[in-house]
PDB file of C-alpha atoms in Angstrom:
ATOM      1  CA  MET A   1      18.707 -16.407 -10.091  1.00  0.00           C
ATOM      2  CA  LYS A   2      20.124 -18.609  -7.844  1.00  0.00           C
ATOM      3  CA  ARG A   3      23.399 -18.915  -6.321  1.00  0.00           C
ATOM      4  CA  ASN A   4      25.965 -19.412  -3.057  1.00  0.00           C
ATOM      5  CA  PHE A   5      28.420 -16.812  -2.550  1.00  0.00           C
ATOM      6  CA  GLN A   6      31.337 -15.585  -0.173  1.00  0.00           C
ATOM      7  CA  LEU A   7      30.929 -12.223   2.031  1.00  0.00           C
ATOM      8  CA  SER A   8      33.706 -10.914  -0.068  1.00  0.00           C
ATOM      9  CA  GLN A   9      31.839 -11.667  -3.312  1.00  0.00           C
ATOM     10  CA  ILE A  10      29.221  -9.262  -2.528  1.00  0.00           C
ATOM     11  CA  GLN A  11      30.021  -6.978  -5.013  1.00  0.00           C
ATOM     12  CA  ASP A  12      29.504  -9.623  -7.290  1.00  0.00           C
ATOM     13  CA  VAL A  13      26.322 -10.179  -6.431  1.00  0.00           C
ATOM     14  CA  ALA A  14      24.765  -6.532  -6.400  1.00  0.00           C
ATOM     15  CA  LYS A  15      26.270  -6.443 -10.120  1.00  0.00           C
ATOM     16  CA  GLU A  16      24.699  -9.577 -10.802  1.00  0.00           C
ATOM     17  CA  VAL A  17      20.902  -9.124  -8.904  1.00  0.00           C
ATOM     18  CA  ILE A  18      20.736  -5.129 -10.353  1.00  0.00           C
ATOM     19  CA  ARG A  19      21.286  -7.216 -14.100  1.00  0.00           C
ATOM     20  CA  ASN A  20      18.233  -9.600 -13.398  1.00  0.00           C
ATOM     21  CA  SER A  21      15.804  -8.161 -11.630  1.00  0.00           C
ATOM     22  CA  PRO A  22      13.038  -7.638 -14.405  1.00  0.00           C
ATOM     23  CA  ASN A  23      11.741  -4.034 -12.271  1.00  0.00           C
ATOM     24  CA  LYS A  24      13.012  -2.028  -9.845  1.00  0.00           C
ATOM     25  CA  VAL A  25      11.569  -2.910  -6.560  1.00  0.00           C
ATOM     26  CA  LEU A  26      12.957  -5.261  -4.438  1.00  0.00           C
ATOM     27  CA  CYS A  27      12.140  -7.074  -0.938  1.00  0.00           C
ATOM     28  CA  LEU A  28      14.190  -8.448   0.892  1.00  0.00           C
ATOM     29  CA  TYR A  29      13.844 -11.602   3.173  1.00  0.00           C
ATOM     30  CA  GLY A  30      15.647 -13.544   5.806  1.00  0.00           C
ATOM     31  CA  ASP A  31      17.027 -13.982   8.824  1.00  0.00           C
ATOM     32  CA  MET A  32      17.798 -10.786  11.353  1.00  0.00           C
ATOM     33  CA  GLY A  33      22.425 -11.015   9.980  1.00  0.00           C
ATOM     34  CA  VAL A  34      22.436 -12.316   7.659  1.00  0.00           C
ATOM     35  CA  GLY A  35      23.391  -9.758   4.907  1.00  0.00           C
ATOM     36  CA  LYS A  36      20.741  -7.841   3.852  1.00  0.00           C
ATOM     37  CA  THR A  37      21.728  -4.117   4.868  1.00  0.00           C
ATOM     38  CA  THR A  38      25.444  -4.669   3.110  1.00  0.00           C
ATOM     39  CA  LEU A  39      24.140  -6.267   0.222  1.00  0.00           C
ATOM     40  CA  VAL A  40      21.874  -2.761  -0.143  1.00  0.00           C
ATOM     41  CA  LYS A  41      24.474  -1.300   0.094  1.00  0.00           C
ATOM     42  CA  ALA A  42      26.544  -3.051  -2.309  1.00  0.00           C
ATOM     43  CA  LEU A  43      23.268  -2.304  -4.670  1.00  0.00           C
ATOM     44  CA  VAL A  44      23.398   1.621  -4.154  1.00  0.00           C
ATOM     45  CA  LYS A  45      27.055   1.569  -4.548  1.00  0.00           C
ATOM     46  CA  GLU A  46      26.521  -0.619  -7.883  1.00  0.00           C
ATOM     47  CA  LEU A  47      24.381   1.734  -8.945  1.00  0.00           C
ATOM     48  CA  GLY A  48      26.602   4.908  -7.693  1.00  0.00           C
ATOM     49  CA  ALA A  49      24.948   6.618  -4.851  1.00  0.00           C
ATOM     50  CA  VAL A  50      27.168   9.901  -4.003  1.00  0.00           C
ATOM     51  CA  ASP A  51      26.698   8.504  -0.828  1.00  0.00           C
ATOM     52  CA  GLU A  52      27.360   5.290   1.160  1.00  0.00           C
ATOM     53  CA  ALA A  53      24.161   3.348   2.345  1.00  0.00           C
ATOM     54  CA  ASN A  54      23.525   2.391   6.148  1.00  0.00           C
ATOM     55  CA  SER A  55      20.376   0.846   7.713  1.00  0.00           C
ATOM     56  CA  PRO A  56      17.899   3.079   8.333  1.00  0.00           C
ATOM     57  CA  THR A  57      16.304   1.081  11.165  1.00  0.00           C
ATOM     58  CA  PHE A  58      14.914   3.926  13.172  1.00  0.00           C
ATOM     59  CA  GLY A  59      13.760   6.179  10.315  1.00  0.00           C
ATOM     60  CA  LEU A  60      12.390   3.302   7.732  1.00  0.00           C
ATOM     61  CA  VAL A  61      13.742   4.850   4.810  1.00  0.00           C
ATOM     62  CA  ASN A  62      16.905   6.340   3.471  1.00  0.00           C
ATOM     63  CA  GLU A  63      17.612   7.853   0.088  1.00  0.00           C
ATOM     64  CA  TYR A  64      20.513   7.636  -2.384  1.00  0.00           C
ATOM     65  CA  SER A  65      21.421  10.047  -4.525  1.00  0.00           C
ATOM     66  CA  ASP A  66      23.667  10.371  -7.835  1.00  0.00           C
ATOM     67  CA  GLU A  67      26.424  13.370  -8.536  1.00  0.00           C
ATOM     68  CA  ASN A  68      23.035  15.263  -9.433  1.00  0.00           C
ATOM     69  CA  ASN A  69      20.902  15.299  -6.917  1.00  0.00           C
ATOM     70  CA  ASN A  70      18.752  13.242  -8.735  1.00  0.00           C
ATOM     71  CA  PRO A  71      17.311   9.913  -6.507  1.00  0.00           C
ATOM     72  CA  LEU A  72      18.455   6.273  -7.180  1.00  0.00           C
ATOM     73  CA  ALA A  73      17.044   4.698  -4.468  1.00  0.00           C
ATOM     74  CA  TYR A  74      15.026   4.283  -1.502  1.00  0.00           C
ATOM     75  CA  HIS A  75      16.484   1.951   1.359  1.00  0.00           C
ATOM     76  CA  PHE A  76      12.805   0.801   4.095  1.00  0.00           C
ATOM     77  CA  ASP A  77      13.911  -1.407   6.693  1.00  0.00           C
ATOM     78  CA  PHE A  78      10.317  -1.991   8.323  1.00  0.00           C
ATOM     79  CA  TYR A  79      11.848  -4.089  11.160  1.00  0.00           C
ATOM     80  CA  ARG A  80      10.040  -1.956  13.836  1.00  0.00           C
ATOM     81  CA  LEU A  81       6.979  -1.696  11.459  1.00  0.00           C
ATOM     82  CA  ASN A  82       3.580  -1.961  13.886  1.00  0.00           C
ATOM     83  CA  ASP A  83       1.314  -2.063  11.194  1.00  0.00           C
ATOM     84  CA  GLU A  84       0.667  -1.181   7.260  1.00  0.00           C
ATOM     85  CA  MET A  85      -0.265   2.203   7.994  1.00  0.00           C
ATOM     86  CA  GLU A  86       2.328   3.195   9.876  1.00  0.00           C
ATOM     87  CA  ALA A  87       4.226   2.449   6.061  1.00  0.00           C
ATOM     88  CA  LEU A  88       1.454   4.341   4.850  1.00  0.00           C
ATOM     89  CA  ASP A  89       1.316   7.399   6.934  1.00  0.00           C
ATOM     90  CA  MET A  90       4.731   7.748   5.441  1.00  0.00           C
ATOM     91  CA  GLY A  91       3.906   7.967   1.724  1.00  0.00           C
ATOM     92  CA  PHE A  92       5.026   3.726   1.014  1.00  0.00           C
ATOM     93  CA  GLU A  93       2.503   4.590  -2.041  1.00  0.00           C
ATOM     94  CA  ASP A  94       3.945   7.143  -3.123  1.00  0.00           C
ATOM     95  CA  TYR A  95       7.496   6.439  -3.324  1.00  0.00           C
ATOM     96  CA  LEU A  96       6.125   2.690  -5.019  1.00  0.00           C
ATOM     97  CA  ASN A  97       5.438   5.792  -8.581  1.00  0.00           C
ATOM     98  CA  SER A  98       9.124   6.953  -8.021  1.00  0.00           C
ATOM     99  CA  ASP A  99      11.623   5.895 -11.409  1.00  0.00           C
ATOM    100  CA  ALA A 100      14.115   5.187  -8.402  1.00  0.00           C
ATOM    101  CA  TRP A 101      15.142   1.984  -6.786  1.00  0.00           C
ATOM    102  CA  LEU A 102      13.436   0.369  -3.964  1.00  0.00           C
ATOM    103  CA  PHE A 103      15.672  -1.394  -1.840  1.00  0.00           C
ATOM    104  CA  ILE A 104      12.818  -3.111   1.072  1.00  0.00           C
ATOM    105  CA  GLU A 105      13.673  -5.541   4.417  1.00  0.00           C
ATOM    106  CA  TRP A 106      11.089  -7.041   6.426  1.00  0.00           C
ATOM    107  CA  PRO A 107       9.172  -6.469   3.834  1.00  0.00           C
ATOM    108  CA  GLU A 108       6.030  -9.522   5.244  1.00  0.00           C
ATOM    109  CA  LYS A 109       5.582  -6.640   7.185  1.00  0.00           C
ATOM    110  CA  ILE A 110       3.698  -4.557   4.472  1.00  0.00           C
ATOM    111  CA  SER A 111       2.980  -7.481   2.529  1.00  0.00           C
ATOM    112  CA  SER A 112      -0.394  -6.210   1.434  1.00  0.00           C
ATOM    113  CA  LEU A 113       1.122  -3.341   0.038  1.00  0.00           C
ATOM    114  CA  LEU A 114       4.033  -4.631  -1.953  1.00  0.00           C
ATOM    115  CA  PRO A 115       3.087  -4.418  -5.961  1.00  0.00           C
ATOM    116  CA  GLU A 116       2.733  -7.975  -7.246  1.00  0.00           C
ATOM    117  CA  ASP A 117       6.028  -7.826  -9.984  1.00  0.00           C
ATOM    118  CA  ALA A 118       8.165  -6.719  -6.789  1.00  0.00           C
ATOM    119  CA  VAL A 119      10.904  -9.453  -6.664  1.00  0.00           C
ATOM    120  CA  GLY A 120      12.191 -11.281  -3.814  1.00  0.00           C
ATOM    121  CA  VAL A 121      14.959 -11.883  -2.822  1.00  0.00           C
ATOM    122  CA  PHE A 122      15.763 -14.581  -0.165  1.00  0.00           C
ATOM    123  CA  LEU A 123      19.039 -15.165   1.364  1.00  0.00           C
ATOM    124  CA  HIS A 124      19.921 -17.614   3.717  1.00  0.00           C
ATOM    125  CA  PHE A 125      22.857 -18.530   5.630  1.00  0.00           C
ATOM    126  CA  ILE A 126      25.259 -21.254   4.845  1.00  0.00           C
ATOM    127  CA  GLU A 127      27.777 -20.784   6.994  1.00  0.00           C
ATOM    128  CA  GLU A 128      30.055 -17.650   9.025  1.00  0.00           C
ATOM    129  CA  SER A 129      30.978 -15.942   5.641  1.00  0.00           C
ATOM    130  CA  THR A 130      28.614 -17.784   2.891  1.00  0.00           C
ATOM    131  CA  ARG A 131      25.349 -17.210   1.314  1.00  0.00           C
ATOM    132  CA  SER A 132      22.809 -17.469  -0.827  1.00  0.00           C
ATOM    133  CA  ILE A 133      20.795 -15.989  -2.951  1.00  0.00           C
ATOM    134  CA  GLU A 134      17.716 -16.772  -4.182  1.00  0.00           C
ATOM    135  CA  LEU A 135      15.181 -13.710  -6.401  1.00  0.00           C
ATOM    136  CA  ASN A 136      11.911 -14.611  -7.199  1.00  0.00           C
ATOM    137  CA  VAL A 137       9.999 -13.081 -10.278  1.00  0.00           C
ATOM    138  CA  SER A 138       6.568 -12.925 -10.333  1.00  0.00           C
TER     139      SER A 138
END
């Protein structure tokens, strides 16, 4: 999947990402402010979570559940991570073994911990309200 889109089309893009992803581990790459968290918000909404997504920058991870309190997704923001040991200390490997979707911002901070089949989601600025997205499937 590779396409340009307007930010107003983010919910449609989220549907496409979920439909075209061969697994549930999505690594979001892109510059600060490109819309990684905005995409995660749309993905979480598309999955039917009862809570609205927000950035877990200070807590590192947020959990989103369905109406029965079953975990649907975990959203990681590793921007402030100093090294991979911090991710291991927070139990990142346990999250990888869950059945929930994992949305990982700044995955380059934990590159050696990522599964080989993780899906790379690359976001780029085109214009003020236009972005490009590309899914890189191993």
